[in-house]
Structures are given as structure tokens and as C-alpha cells.
Amino acid sequence: MTAKTTASGVAYDVQGDRADSERRDAAMQAFVRDFARTAAIHMESCLRCGMCATACQFYVTTGDPKYTPINKLRPFEQAYHRHIGPFAPIYRLFGLKSNVSIEMLQEWEALIYDACSLCGRCTLACPMGIDISELIKEARHGMYKAGLVPDRLELMDRTTKAWGSPASPSDDFADIVRDTGEENGVPVNVDLPKADYVITVAPAELTEHTKALTDIAKILNKIGASWTYSTAGFEASNIGYINGDLDLQEKMTRKIIDNAVAVGAHTLILPECGHAYGAARWEASRWYGKKVPVRVIHMTEFLAEVVNGGKVKLKKFGETTSFHDPCQLVRRGGVKQAPRDVLKALGLELKEFEDHGELGWCCGGGGGVVSNVRADPLRFKAFEIKRKQVEDANTQHFVTACGQCRITLTLGAKHAKWDQKVESLLELVADNLED
Amino acid sequence: MDLLAFARGPALSFSLAIFVLGVIWRLVGVLALSPWNDLSPPREGAPPNWLSAIQAVFRKMIPHRTFLTAGMFTTANGYVFHIGLAIVVLLFVPHILFIRSLFGVSWPGLPNGVVFGVGALTAASLLAALAYRLTSPVLKLISRPNDYISWLLTFVPVVTGLAAAAHVGARYETLLALHVLSICAFLIWFPFGKLMHAFLFVLSRGATGVRFGHRGAQL
Ligand code: SF4
Ligand code: SF4
């Protein structure tokens, strides 16, 4: 792994020591492989109207046109027209679209990874309905194969391959859960052979937010559910999905689904993590090859289910709150009402941000941006939007339903020397169960 | 054969043929790619895919308010020249007569003076769109030759049409021939460049509509 700089002064990381042309070809092949109909339609349809720019936190807070969402796809747009589009033979014959250069890919690494949180806000702004963020995710498949990924993300990739999780070795998982259970005085289940619910985690639960491990345990114990954590399938954040490493994405997907099937679970509960929801709820069947035989739900959906179903009663706050909508859960996941129902059940009066729900602004850290330290300055800039939203709402609480958003927001506040606590919806429920 | 006869005859037939074949080629080229079969269970109560697609086509007619503030010029000006073009092309009596001579169908038109005014407004709106493209840093960066060619081949028929209708600049027959030839160029270019969005917008919006509808997400 080496950090380098392009001729125009853009920093990029590179993995492996292959020839440049080999990298370029690997990127193109990976990008064109599995190129499906919707992606092709979207590659054909751009009007070059620029509407997507004003949707993107990175453009809005810097004013730099290079952060225009559709510009982040430029090398891949060229590759599409040269290799896949309906007129590809004509383009090649007349040399109308040159082959993408390695310099271009190097330069675009930062745009594709550092300056895109895959938040999907641009998709909502595009008058043609082009799903730009999905295309950027596909572009990452090519970048990963080219070995042009920010080192920090590649490190997480390698750690996950070795440990089964980017945060801690699989061998330690059961101990972490048991220790946390003891520490918080909550009985926990690990590696039970059979259970109705299997609980999965994301890196946040194994690092900053270990209390979440027992928060969900407390609720499941309260409703008398049969449940377990499993060493064989605990990691749901799926760094492969974020990095563009499809092999790892498949492996991590199969692991949690196969485990849930082996345990005979009817429900797999995903952690408070947005990308886990994208990877497991919407893309798992692609890797599983058929319908996933287990119900896959997000923690927030589970909370809404037990609260709305009257299975748990909650103490009421009688206070005000604002809510940060995690992009993958709400805008790209369709789970908008569930967190609002839970907040209401907690007696928290929700003061919505002006742009909320599907129009909400990203925390700035999705898509691996929060882990990619190189992107810190850009991320802190993007954070200004969220800070303003929270300050304008002026509420007693500020809640979200994604651990990675929470870390991003907490880091942003710390950097801005702004004293603002970010609370977890799961934690609020677990701490306020009526006896 | 004089220029006008050439324009109305072989040139127009050739251009229409390229237009039709090119459009079919491009649409088939993308639609023939295999779809990614989404086997994930849809959100409870999700509309059927066809309905999500149709809803998205209409939903995307007007941007969300939050995007409209910054995109007001693009949106409003876009509406002006699209509606202007539709009026000029479809409601100008000589056009209707010409279409009747080709396809045998016709409908009532608008008074020539009104259409002339709309044509002038359309030309002004197109010029404003170009000025914006040439001055906005975002648009300058993302624009391709395609955008300028498509602009030019839309603008020239409007201007030659106005000139022919006003009988200014040259002999009427010559102006009319130039007008028809500019339309030929428009038709030939249409399938290859971004003019194709007149067809693609349905597919593009619809596809995202299906993806979002399946998930119970709002577009
Ligand atoms: S997905 Fe979000 S961060 Fe990425 S380009 Fe679109 S608006 Fe910007
Ligand atoms: S908003 Fe859509 S059509 Fe307009 S430039 Fe961006 S991607 Fe292209």
C-alpha cells in the first residue's frame, strides 16, 4: 500500500504492484461485468443539467464543481460508452471515446470514495431520476479491482477477511458479548444452537457503543423471545458492499444468512447500521441466489414492531427531540415512519428538520467516508449542514438510528468544539422500558 | 430537383429513417441487457412495479422544493423552451398541414402571430440555456460536445423557422429549404445524442421508481 499524488496534486492510495494498464483493464472489466439494464439506462440519460450538484453535501459546503455527483462518474461514463453502450462499436471504430487512462482513475479515487457517502440525495434531485449513488457504488467495484482504494478502507477489507469483522476477531466476539452482559447486568445468549431471533452487529457495537449489545438483549429478554448472538455470523456492516469488493460482499452476506438458517431463526435483526440494511435487506438475495429464507429487519423496524404491537411499554419523556434520518435506512431503505413511531412512544415530541425523511442531509460519513481519515477535512466541512439543522431545531434531544451516523456526528461535533450529544434510538428504548 | 424539393423529399426520408432506426437501436441496446432480478421481498404494501414506474415519471415533473430554490432557472427555463417547442412544432398551421400531407392526420392550430411570438420566446429561452451552460462552473465542467451539438441542432430549426415565417434574410423557398434541412440534421442527430432523453426519461425515471417503490421509499 502506498500513498501517492497525481500530477495535478490529488492524493491517492494504491494497492499491489501491477502494471498500470493491467489495473486500468481490471477496473473496466469489473465495471462492465454485471452491468444491468437499469444502470445502462441511467448511464444513457444524463441531461448535464447540474441539478444534482445542489443536492450533494460536498458540493454545497465547498462550492467546488468537481463534487457535482455526475462528475464523480466521469471515467466510468467514458468506459460505458466505449465498452457497453448501444453505440460502443461505433465509438471504438471512430476512436470517439478513448480508453480511460490510469491517471484519470487515480484522480477519481478521491471523488468516488472520499467525496461520496453513497447517501443518494442526488438521486432525488435528478430530473431524469438517475440513481447516481447506485452508479457510484458500481464504479467502486471497478476501483477495488484496480487496487485504487483509500488505504484505510482497504485495511478494513483485509481485517474483515482475516477476522470476520473490521472491528474485532471472531474468536473474541463471544467474550465481548458476555463481558458486556456482565458489565451491564443483562443476561445474554451467545452461540445457542437454535433461536427465533439472530442478532447481528456492526463495528460500532464492538467499539464505541458496546452497550448496544445489551440494549437489544434487554428488550428481547423483556418480551421473552428466543434469541442468540452467533460467532458464525455476527458481522452485518459488510465492508465489501462499501468498498466495492464484491467477493467479500458475497462472503459476508452468506455468512449471516447461512448462520440464521442454521440456527432456525425466523428473523435476523440488523444492527443500528444503515449500510447493513442496504447490503442485507436489499442485496442479500442477489448473493444468496434465491429468496432469502429468513426475515431480515433493521433494529429500528424491530423496535417499532414491539412498541406498536404493545409488547413493551415505555416511560415517557415529555420532551422535544430532533432526528437524523440515516440515508440507507430512510431515503434508500423506505423506513421513515418506524423511528418516528418509536420516538412518539417515548413521549418525545419530534421537531423535524426542514429537510428530513427522504430529503434529509447525510451525516457525511456514510459509504466508508468516516473511516477514511484522508477525507476528514471534507467530512468536517459537510458536517456544517447538520450542525445548522440541529441548532435550528433547538431540541432537548438529538437522536439517530445508525451507529456509524452517531460516530460521524459525534466526531463532527467534537471537531467543531460543539457540545452536542447524539443519542441512539435503541438505547433510549432499552433505558426506558416500563417494568 | 431544387433545394426545397430535395429537402422535403430524399433528405427528409433519409433523416426519418435514421431517426427511427437509431432510436430503436439505442432503446434495444439498453433494454436487451439483462435486468437484475431483485428477489428481495418488497416492502409490505409496496405498489406493483408498473405503478411505481408511472408514479415516478410524474413525480419527477416538478423538483422537490428544496432543490427548486437552487435549480429554479434550470427548471423554469427548461419548461419554457420545452412547452414552446411543443407549441411551435404541433400547433403551427403550416406544420399541421405538412404532417397531414405525410400521415393524413390533423388538428386545429393556433393563429400564426401567436405561434411566432412563442417561437421567439423559445429561441430566447434556448439562448438563455446556452448562456447558463457557458457560464455556470458546474455546467461548464460537466458539459460534453453532445450538449452543444444538441443545443445547436434544436436552435437552428427554431431560428430558420422564424426567418421563413417572417420572410427575412433570403427567398422564402430557400429559407424553407434551410428550415427543413435543419430539421433533417436534428432528426439524424437525435438518436445519438441527448435529444434522446425525449424517450429515455420514461425509462430512466421508471427504473428508479421501481427500485424505490419496491423498498417503500419516496422519490
Ligand atoms: S450519493 Fe450523496 S454524497 Fe454521493 S454524490 Fe450523491 S449526494 Fe453526493
Ligand atoms: S441532475 Fe441528473 S440529469 Fe442533471 S446533471 Fe445530474 S445526473 Fe445529469
XYZ file of C-alpha atoms and ligand atoms in Angstrom:
670
model
C 0.000 0.000 0.000
C 1.343 3.395 -0.943
C 0.022 6.909 -0.779
C 0.847 8.866 -3.920
C -0.100 12.092 -5.624
C -1.225 12.611 -9.218
C 0.431 15.173 -11.497
C -2.369 17.585 -10.621
C -1.687 17.147 -6.903
C -4.556 14.835 -5.940
C -3.682 12.260 -3.277
C -4.492 8.636 -3.978
C -3.640 5.278 -2.475
C -2.698 2.265 -4.493
C -2.576 -1.396 -3.554
C -0.421 -4.109 -5.112
C 2.292 -3.615 -7.713
C 0.691 -4.386 -11.036
C 1.323 -2.536 -14.277
C -0.890 0.494 -14.795
C -2.514 -0.901 -17.919
C -3.423 -4.062 -16.031
C -5.088 -2.002 -13.310
C -6.998 0.011 -15.827
C -8.231 -3.100 -17.620
C -9.193 -4.733 -14.331
C -11.223 -1.653 -13.409
C -13.018 -1.614 -16.729
C -13.767 -5.332 -16.697
C -15.141 -5.222 -13.180
C -17.232 -2.210 -14.038
C -18.756 -3.730 -17.163
C -19.298 -7.141 -15.584
C -22.877 -7.497 -14.331
C -23.808 -4.233 -15.991
C -27.550 -4.464 -15.699
C -30.326 -2.776 -17.602
C -31.173 -0.084 -15.072
C -27.557 1.020 -14.770
C -27.291 1.238 -18.570
C -30.483 3.261 -18.866
C -29.106 5.623 -16.250
C -25.725 5.932 -17.955
C -27.583 6.952 -21.137
C -29.862 9.527 -19.640
C -27.915 12.452 -18.202
C -29.021 15.886 -19.432
C -25.986 17.664 -17.990
C -28.367 19.984 -16.188
C -26.390 20.214 -12.942
C -29.419 19.827 -10.661
C -27.648 17.050 -8.761
C -24.876 19.421 -7.611
C -27.048 21.290 -5.150
C -28.198 18.046 -3.551
C -24.693 16.971 -2.605
C -23.306 17.959 0.769
C -19.763 18.011 -0.593
C -20.598 20.424 -3.394
C -22.836 22.594 -1.243
C -20.282 23.080 1.528
C -17.246 23.609 -0.722
C -18.753 25.159 -3.866
C -16.252 23.140 -5.890
C -17.833 21.926 -9.155
C -15.754 18.755 -9.154
C -18.032 17.480 -6.390
C -21.040 17.537 -8.717
C -22.404 13.997 -8.325
C -22.469 13.106 -12.006
C -18.874 14.291 -12.406
C -17.790 11.585 -9.966
C -18.679 9.045 -12.650
C -16.699 10.567 -15.481
C -14.160 7.761 -16.103
C -16.925 5.205 -15.917
C -19.149 7.164 -18.236
C -16.310 7.022 -20.770
C -15.884 3.285 -20.144
C -19.608 2.696 -20.510
C -19.791 4.393 -23.887
C -16.655 2.663 -25.110
C -17.494 -0.831 -23.941
C -21.195 -1.338 -23.252
C -23.460 1.324 -24.705
C -25.542 0.663 -27.833
C -23.093 2.651 -29.956
C -19.929 1.215 -28.394
C -18.703 -0.354 -31.676
C -19.102 2.983 -33.463
C -17.287 4.832 -30.689
C -14.415 2.383 -30.850
C -14.308 2.294 -34.641
C -14.002 6.049 -34.955
C -11.948 6.460 -31.804
C -14.607 8.765 -30.381
C -14.177 7.613 -26.785
C -10.613 6.988 -25.774
C -9.760 4.316 -23.277
C -9.818 5.594 -19.705
C -6.316 6.432 -18.529
C -4.872 5.209 -15.262
C -4.167 8.835 -14.316
C -7.854 9.557 -14.603
C -8.755 6.645 -12.335
C -6.125 7.732 -9.812
C -7.504 11.220 -9.815
C -11.053 9.990 -9.410
C -10.299 7.758 -6.405
C -10.873 10.646 -4.020
C -14.094 11.677 -5.759
C -15.506 8.165 -5.683
C -14.521 7.294 -2.095
C -13.727 10.464 -0.119
C -16.357 12.702 -1.640
C -19.316 10.363 -1.788
C -21.125 8.887 1.175
C -23.492 6.968 -1.139
C -26.255 8.958 0.544
C -28.438 9.065 -2.556
C -29.639 12.624 -2.121
C -28.556 13.380 -5.689
C -30.897 10.657 -6.949
C -33.832 12.603 -5.533
C -32.717 15.816 -7.203
C -32.119 14.421 -10.682
C -34.974 15.291 -13.046
C -34.223 12.134 -15.040
C -34.347 10.032 -11.880
C -30.828 8.765 -12.475
C -29.772 6.727 -9.458
C -26.356 8.363 -9.320
C -25.326 6.980 -5.950
C -26.016 3.421 -7.114
C -23.786 4.058 -10.140
C -21.034 5.401 -7.887
C -21.338 2.224 -5.852
C -20.903 0.245 -9.089
C -17.898 2.372 -10.019
C -16.333 1.289 -6.730
C -16.401 -2.316 -7.999
C -14.013 -1.232 -10.730
C -11.840 0.834 -8.408
C -11.489 -2.048 -5.988
C -10.341 -4.398 -8.742
C -7.854 -1.788 -9.910
C -6.354 -1.597 -6.433
C -7.261 2.070 -6.191
C -8.992 2.272 -2.824
C -8.173 4.521 0.146
C -5.749 2.575 2.340
C -7.942 2.825 5.421
C -10.827 1.154 3.647
C -8.571 -1.489 2.161
C -7.227 -2.143 5.662
C -10.770 -2.775 6.893
C -11.258 -5.096 3.944
C -8.184 -7.141 4.842
C -9.051 -7.149 8.531
C -12.525 -8.437 7.736
C -11.087 -11.207 5.578
C -8.750 -12.231 8.398
C -11.026 -11.686 11.404
C -14.545 -11.910 10.031
C -15.105 -8.310 11.150
C -13.297 -5.000 10.692
C -13.561 -4.327 14.433
C -12.562 -7.431 16.325
C -11.531 -11.068 15.721
C -14.385 -13.574 15.547
C -12.694 -15.543 18.323
C -13.203 -12.649 20.706
C -16.803 -11.982 19.808
C -18.466 -14.281 22.333
C -16.262 -12.894 25.121
C -17.079 -9.305 24.204
C -20.789 -10.092 24.370
C -20.517 -11.974 27.676
C -18.292 -9.318 29.254
C -20.679 -6.578 28.194
C -23.574 -8.601 29.590
C -21.836 -8.930 32.928
C -20.795 -5.305 32.982
C -24.331 -4.097 32.349
C -26.075 -6.794 34.361
C -28.039 -8.136 31.396
C -28.292 -11.890 30.655
C -27.054 -12.553 27.116
C -27.189 -15.519 24.755
C -24.271 -16.407 22.507
C -23.967 -19.340 20.148
C -27.219 -21.031 21.126
C -27.821 -23.818 18.588
C -31.434 -22.782 17.992
C -33.254 -19.464 18.355
C -36.051 -17.475 16.746
C -34.103 -14.230 16.501
C -30.459 -13.873 15.488
C -28.843 -10.559 16.351
C -26.057 -9.093 14.212
C -23.734 -6.175 14.882
C -21.680 -3.514 13.113
C -18.240 -2.209 14.136
C -19.808 0.486 16.338
C -21.317 -2.148 18.639
C -17.893 -3.745 19.118
C -16.087 -0.475 19.779
C -17.702 2.817 20.805
C -21.208 1.520 21.508
C -20.853 -1.865 23.210
C -23.832 -1.027 25.414
C -25.987 -1.566 22.308
C -25.129 -5.283 22.612
C -27.034 -5.487 25.872
C -29.662 -2.889 24.976
C -31.204 -5.198 22.390
C -30.669 -8.185 24.718
C -32.653 -6.395 27.415
C -35.607 -5.829 25.081
C -35.596 -9.392 23.745
C -35.410 -10.762 27.285
C -38.274 -8.486 28.280
C -40.589 -9.859 25.584
C -39.477 -13.409 26.412
C -38.101 -14.064 22.925
C -35.838 -16.933 21.986
C -32.723 -15.255 20.623
C -28.984 -15.510 20.207
C -25.808 -13.886 19.009
C -23.674 -16.197 16.835
C -19.930 -16.236 16.364
C -20.552 -17.875 12.987
C -22.497 -14.885 11.674
C -22.391 -11.677 13.662
C -20.917 -9.029 11.388
C -23.513 -7.246 9.246
C -21.871 -3.949 8.287
C -20.400 -5.556 5.160
C -17.324 -3.569 4.239
C -17.304 -5.362 0.861
C -20.547 -3.574 -0.031
C -18.969 -0.231 0.818
C -15.535 -0.757 -0.765
C -16.759 -2.366 -3.953
C -15.223 -5.731 -3.060
C -17.956 -7.965 -4.407
C -16.325 -11.216 -3.316
C -16.210 -10.021 0.251
C -19.739 -8.664 -0.004
C -20.948 -12.082 -1.057
C -18.971 -13.841 1.660
C -20.207 -11.567 4.436
C -23.784 -11.777 3.181
C -23.739 -15.572 3.042
C -22.222 -15.784 6.491
C -25.044 -14.036 8.299
C -27.798 -15.614 6.229
C -26.369 -19.155 6.416
C -25.973 -18.777 10.147
C -29.541 -17.545 10.594
C -30.768 -20.535 8.585
C -28.616 -22.942 10.617
C -29.996 -21.528 13.852
C -33.517 -21.926 12.512
C -34.258 -18.250 13.097
C -37.368 -16.668 11.652
C -35.872 -13.187 11.942
C -32.411 -11.751 11.512
C -32.119 -8.404 13.268
C -29.650 -5.998 11.714
C -27.849 -3.546 13.988
C -28.389 0.207 14.046
C -26.372 0.494 10.842
C -27.529 1.949 7.533
C -25.291 0.136 5.092
C -26.011 -3.179 6.800
C -29.616 -2.593 5.813
C -28.683 -1.835 2.208
C -26.484 -4.905 1.957
C -28.654 -7.439 3.769
C -32.216 -6.249 3.259
C -31.996 -5.308 -0.422
C -28.968 -7.049 -1.877
C -28.652 -10.311 0.045
C -30.812 -12.344 -2.329
C -28.525 -11.348 -5.188
C -25.710 -13.254 -3.488
C -27.845 -15.904 -1.951
C -29.113 -16.754 -5.448
C -32.696 -17.120 -4.336
C -35.165 -15.621 -1.926
C -33.543 -15.325 1.477
C -35.415 -17.785 3.708
C -35.214 -15.535 6.779
C -36.929 -12.252 7.501
C -34.260 -9.546 7.580
C -35.169 -6.405 9.526
C -33.375 -3.350 10.830
C -33.145 -2.699 14.561
C -35.463 0.283 14.098
C -38.100 -1.876 12.442
C -37.831 -4.318 15.318
C -38.261 -1.515 17.841
C -41.321 -0.201 16.017
C -42.700 -3.728 15.872
C -42.512 -4.311 19.636
C -43.610 -0.790 20.502
C -46.521 -0.593 18.036
C -47.519 -4.171 18.871
C -47.767 -3.258 22.543
C -45.163 -5.871 23.527
C -43.215 -3.303 25.522
C -44.386 -0.220 27.352
C -42.100 2.782 27.541
C -41.615 5.568 30.056
C -42.490 8.918 28.550
C -40.033 11.793 28.389
C -42.400 14.666 27.674
C -39.520 16.458 25.966
C -38.555 17.587 22.468
C -36.206 15.887 20.063
C -34.804 16.127 16.562
C -33.980 13.071 14.483
C -31.206 12.424 11.992
C -32.533 10.168 9.219
C -29.844 7.621 8.291
C -29.724 7.705 4.472
C -29.619 3.960 3.853
C -32.443 3.314 6.264
C -34.787 6.125 5.273
C -34.067 7.592 1.833
C -32.781 4.387 0.286
C -34.465 1.957 2.621
C -38.008 3.261 2.976
C -38.029 3.021 6.793
C -39.231 6.529 7.551
C -42.209 6.025 9.813
C -40.784 3.371 12.164
C -38.314 5.628 14.030
C -40.974 8.318 14.285
C -43.418 5.871 15.859
C -40.811 4.871 18.436
C -39.945 8.475 19.302
C -43.629 9.164 19.805
C -43.982 6.147 22.081
C -41.100 7.568 24.127
C -43.090 10.744 24.619
C -40.594 12.726 22.565
C -42.107 15.486 20.508
C -40.285 15.416 17.168
C -39.301 18.765 15.699
C -38.486 17.881 12.107
C -35.592 19.495 10.269
C -36.659 21.491 7.256
C -35.098 18.801 5.036
C -35.934 15.489 6.679
C -37.033 11.974 5.844
C -36.172 11.142 2.253
C -34.803 14.678 1.804
C -32.600 14.551 4.913
C -28.953 15.534 4.779
C -26.364 12.818 5.269
C -24.174 12.806 8.387
C -21.284 12.979 5.912
C -19.679 9.725 6.990
C -21.569 7.039 5.056
C -20.046 4.880 2.359
C -16.874 4.464 4.413
C -16.111 8.201 4.480
C -15.984 8.245 8.289
C -13.332 5.505 8.345
C -11.296 7.080 5.576
C -9.182 9.558 7.572
C -7.947 11.179 4.381
C -11.478 12.531 3.940
C -11.662 14.157 7.399
C -11.383 17.801 6.273
C -14.102 17.316 3.663
C -16.311 15.466 6.117
C -15.961 18.177 8.745
C -16.987 20.717 6.152
C -20.068 18.702 5.240
C -20.906 18.468 8.931
C -21.678 22.200 8.959
C -25.034 21.452 7.339
C -26.044 19.006 10.042
C -24.889 21.298 12.789
C -27.031 24.099 11.447
C -30.035 21.809 11.184
C -29.650 20.649 14.778
C -29.099 24.165 16.090
C -32.136 25.463 14.197
C -34.307 22.684 15.625
C -33.150 23.611 19.139
C -34.471 20.498 20.902
C -33.653 18.735 24.168
C -32.585 15.520 22.452
C -30.907 14.662 19.163
C -31.458 11.055 18.158
C -30.474 8.773 15.309
C -30.797 5.096 14.430
C -27.398 4.285 12.951
C -24.233 3.736 14.962
C -21.976 4.922 12.160
C -24.023 8.137 11.761
C -23.749 8.571 15.506
C -19.964 8.215 15.430
C -19.715 10.605 12.478
C -21.939 13.166 14.178
C -20.109 12.852 17.486
C -16.730 13.258 15.791
C -18.051 16.226 13.835
C -19.326 17.903 16.986
C -16.049 17.249 18.784
C -14.045 18.719 15.935
C -16.283 21.779 15.862
C -15.935 22.064 19.666
C -19.682 21.883 19.839
C -21.223 20.310 22.885
C -23.939 18.148 21.380
C -24.885 14.659 22.469
C -26.113 12.213 19.834
C -28.440 9.554 21.216
C -29.339 6.123 19.924
C -32.967 5.177 19.438
C -32.231 1.638 20.615
C -30.582 2.891 23.772
C -33.483 5.224 24.554
C -35.928 2.350 24.282
C -33.791 -0.054 26.325
C -33.225 2.525 29.067
C -36.896 3.408 29.320
C -38.693 0.083 29.426
C -41.618 0.125 31.896
C -41.451 -2.748 34.362
C -34.646 18.931 -58.281
C -34.420 22.244 -56.442
C -33.173 22.590 -52.872
C -36.651 22.625 -51.351
C -37.748 19.526 -53.201
C -34.534 17.802 -52.173
C -35.027 18.812 -48.540
C -38.660 17.739 -48.424
C -38.034 14.601 -50.433
C -34.942 12.403 -50.148
C -33.300 14.357 -47.319
C -36.320 14.142 -45.065
C -36.982 10.474 -45.857
C -33.369 9.604 -45.163
C -33.352 11.547 -41.892
C -36.595 9.982 -40.734
C -35.192 6.540 -41.474
C -32.041 7.251 -39.459
C -34.176 8.690 -36.689
C -36.428 5.656 -36.444
C -33.677 3.062 -36.785
C -31.353 4.917 -34.439
C -33.988 5.296 -31.753
C -34.874 1.622 -31.974
C -31.190 0.633 -31.937
C -30.458 2.681 -28.850
C -33.540 1.566 -26.955
C -32.995 -2.098 -27.811
C -29.305 -1.711 -26.954
C -30.091 -0.887 -23.352
C -33.262 -2.867 -22.912
C -31.567 -6.038 -24.178
C -29.206 -6.003 -21.220
C -30.401 -8.405 -18.590
C -32.267 -6.928 -15.671
C -31.001 -7.550 -12.199
C -33.729 -9.729 -10.788
C -34.498 -8.330 -7.403
C -35.583 -11.251 -5.257
C -35.662 -9.297 -2.017
C -39.149 -9.250 -0.528
C -40.885 -5.957 -1.327
C -41.889 -3.614 1.443
C -45.302 -4.536 2.781
C -47.918 -2.642 0.805
C -45.484 -1.703 -1.989
C -47.297 -0.757 -5.203
C -46.855 -3.033 -8.241
C -43.756 -2.169 -10.296
C -45.678 -0.675 -13.207
C -47.446 1.718 -10.872
C -44.200 2.752 -9.153
C -42.731 3.436 -12.590
C -45.643 5.603 -13.701
C -45.702 7.468 -10.401
C -42.001 8.234 -10.753
C -42.455 9.572 -14.291
C -44.976 12.088 -12.976
C -43.301 12.719 -9.628
C -40.178 13.899 -11.396
C -42.031 16.579 -13.371
C -41.507 19.056 -10.539
C -38.419 19.042 -8.313
C -38.748 18.917 -4.537
C -38.964 22.428 -3.132
C -35.578 22.140 -1.504
C -33.921 21.518 -4.886
C -36.061 24.057 -6.680
C -34.535 27.019 -4.872
C -31.129 26.476 -6.437
C -32.458 24.941 -9.629
C -35.182 27.491 -10.342
C -33.654 28.854 -13.531
C -32.871 25.405 -14.935
C -36.367 24.159 -14.164
C -38.383 27.204 -15.233
C -36.343 27.852 -18.361
C -36.494 24.156 -19.216
C -40.277 24.272 -19.053
C -40.408 27.419 -21.196
C -38.461 26.003 -24.130
C -39.984 22.517 -23.936
C -43.528 23.860 -23.962
C -42.503 26.476 -26.532
C -41.093 23.816 -28.830
C -44.192 21.676 -28.431
C -46.477 24.594 -29.340
C -44.403 25.659 -32.316
C -43.977 22.157 -33.696
C -47.509 20.919 -33.149
C -49.772 23.977 -33.285
C -48.364 25.988 -36.207
C -50.864 25.632 -39.068
C -48.286 25.057 -41.870
C -46.749 22.295 -39.705
C -50.141 20.693 -39.221
C -50.746 20.808 -42.963
C -47.356 19.258 -43.608
C -47.999 16.483 -41.084
C -51.371 15.875 -42.721
C -49.679 15.524 -46.097
C -47.354 12.899 -44.604
C -49.585 10.952 -42.238
C -53.105 12.043 -43.064
C -53.971 13.249 -39.564
C -54.580 16.824 -38.490
C -55.845 19.011 -35.661
C -56.637 22.685 -35.127
C -53.708 25.100 -34.816
C -53.056 28.499 -33.252
C -53.027 31.857 -35.100
C -49.686 32.401 -36.847
C -48.949 35.549 -34.857
C -49.255 33.680 -31.569
C -47.009 30.870 -32.752
C -44.488 33.411 -33.999
C -44.376 35.023 -30.557
C -43.971 31.646 -28.886
C -41.180 30.800 -31.347
C -39.319 33.991 -30.493
C -39.704 33.273 -26.780
C -38.457 29.720 -27.320
C -35.388 30.993 -29.155
C -34.685 33.449 -26.335
C -35.106 30.691 -23.761
C -32.703 28.439 -25.654
C -30.167 31.249 -25.778
C -30.539 31.699 -22.032
C -29.954 27.969 -21.526
C -26.773 28.208 -23.578
C -25.579 31.277 -21.709
C -26.123 29.427 -18.444
C -24.238 26.391 -19.700
C -21.324 28.572 -20.760
C -21.105 30.476 -17.504
C -22.083 28.131 -14.647
C -18.929 26.480 -13.285
C -20.814 23.220 -12.686
C -22.282 23.109 -16.170
C -19.029 24.099 -17.811
C -17.358 21.172 -16.096
C -19.952 18.519 -16.859
C -20.961 19.588 -20.393
C -19.849 17.497 -23.351
C -19.755 18.266 -27.110
C -23.041 16.363 -27.212
C -24.693 19.135 -25.185
C -23.582 21.879 -27.559
C -24.403 19.910 -30.709
C -27.837 19.050 -29.349
C -28.399 22.674 -28.439
C -27.365 23.919 -31.873
C -29.486 21.408 -33.742
C -32.509 22.448 -31.683
C -31.841 26.151 -32.018
C -31.245 26.289 -35.778
C -34.661 24.868 -36.778
C -36.335 27.412 -34.480
C -34.421 30.319 -35.990
C -34.785 29.187 -39.600
C -38.461 28.598 -38.931
C -38.873 32.118 -37.587
C -36.940 33.539 -40.541
C -39.039 31.584 -43.034
C -42.274 32.642 -41.357
C -41.143 36.269 -41.300
C -39.716 36.082 -44.842
C -36.458 37.701 -43.785
C -32.893 37.032 -44.877
C -33.475 35.206 -48.166
C -36.049 33.964 -50.618
C -38.939 32.168 -48.915
C -38.258 28.876 -50.728
C -34.599 28.996 -49.743
C -35.455 29.749 -46.112
C -37.982 26.963 -46.071
C -35.489 24.538 -47.572
C -32.913 25.508 -44.950
C -35.549 25.059 -42.264
C -36.388 21.558 -43.463
C -32.709 20.658 -43.813
C -32.028 21.821 -40.268
C -34.818 19.554 -39.096
C -33.193 16.726 -41.050
C -29.965 17.358 -39.150
C -31.934 17.372 -35.882
C -33.540 14.044 -36.726
C -30.262 12.421 -37.731
C -28.562 13.542 -34.537
C -31.491 12.734 -32.294
C -30.803 9.036 -31.553
C -27.092 9.556 -30.941
C -27.088 12.464 -28.549
C -29.012 13.685 -25.574
C -32.092 14.645 -27.569
C -32.895 11.004 -26.970
C -33.980 11.984 -23.472
C -37.392 12.568 -25.012
C -37.714 8.771 -24.898
C -35.242 7.892 -22.171
C -36.888 9.959 -19.457
C -39.672 7.428 -19.138
C -37.248 4.525 -18.747
C -34.839 6.358 -16.503
C -37.418 7.678 -14.079
C -39.419 4.485 -14.261
C -36.450 2.273 -13.365
C -35.667 4.292 -10.267
C -39.361 4.401 -9.450
C -39.435 0.603 -9.470
C -36.348 0.385 -7.239
C -37.718 2.889 -4.738
C -41.304 1.630 -4.838
C -40.116 -1.894 -4.058
C -38.375 -0.574 -0.966
C -41.254 1.600 0.142
C -39.033 4.650 -0.320
C -40.195 8.019 -1.638
C -38.729 9.616 -4.739
S -24.688 9.970 -3.039
Fe -24.690 11.761 -1.655
S -22.518 12.200 -1.309
Fe -22.634 10.846 -3.116
S -22.695 12.236 -4.860
Fe -24.824 11.799 -4.320
S -25.434 13.460 -2.930
Fe -23.172 13.486 -3.037
S -29.284 16.041 -12.181
Fe -29.353 14.126 -13.354
S -29.588 14.760 -15.482
Fe -28.908 16.581 -14.323
S -26.657 16.567 -14.482
Fe -27.150 15.485 -12.601
S -27.296 13.321 -13.212
Fe -27.380 14.527 -15.095
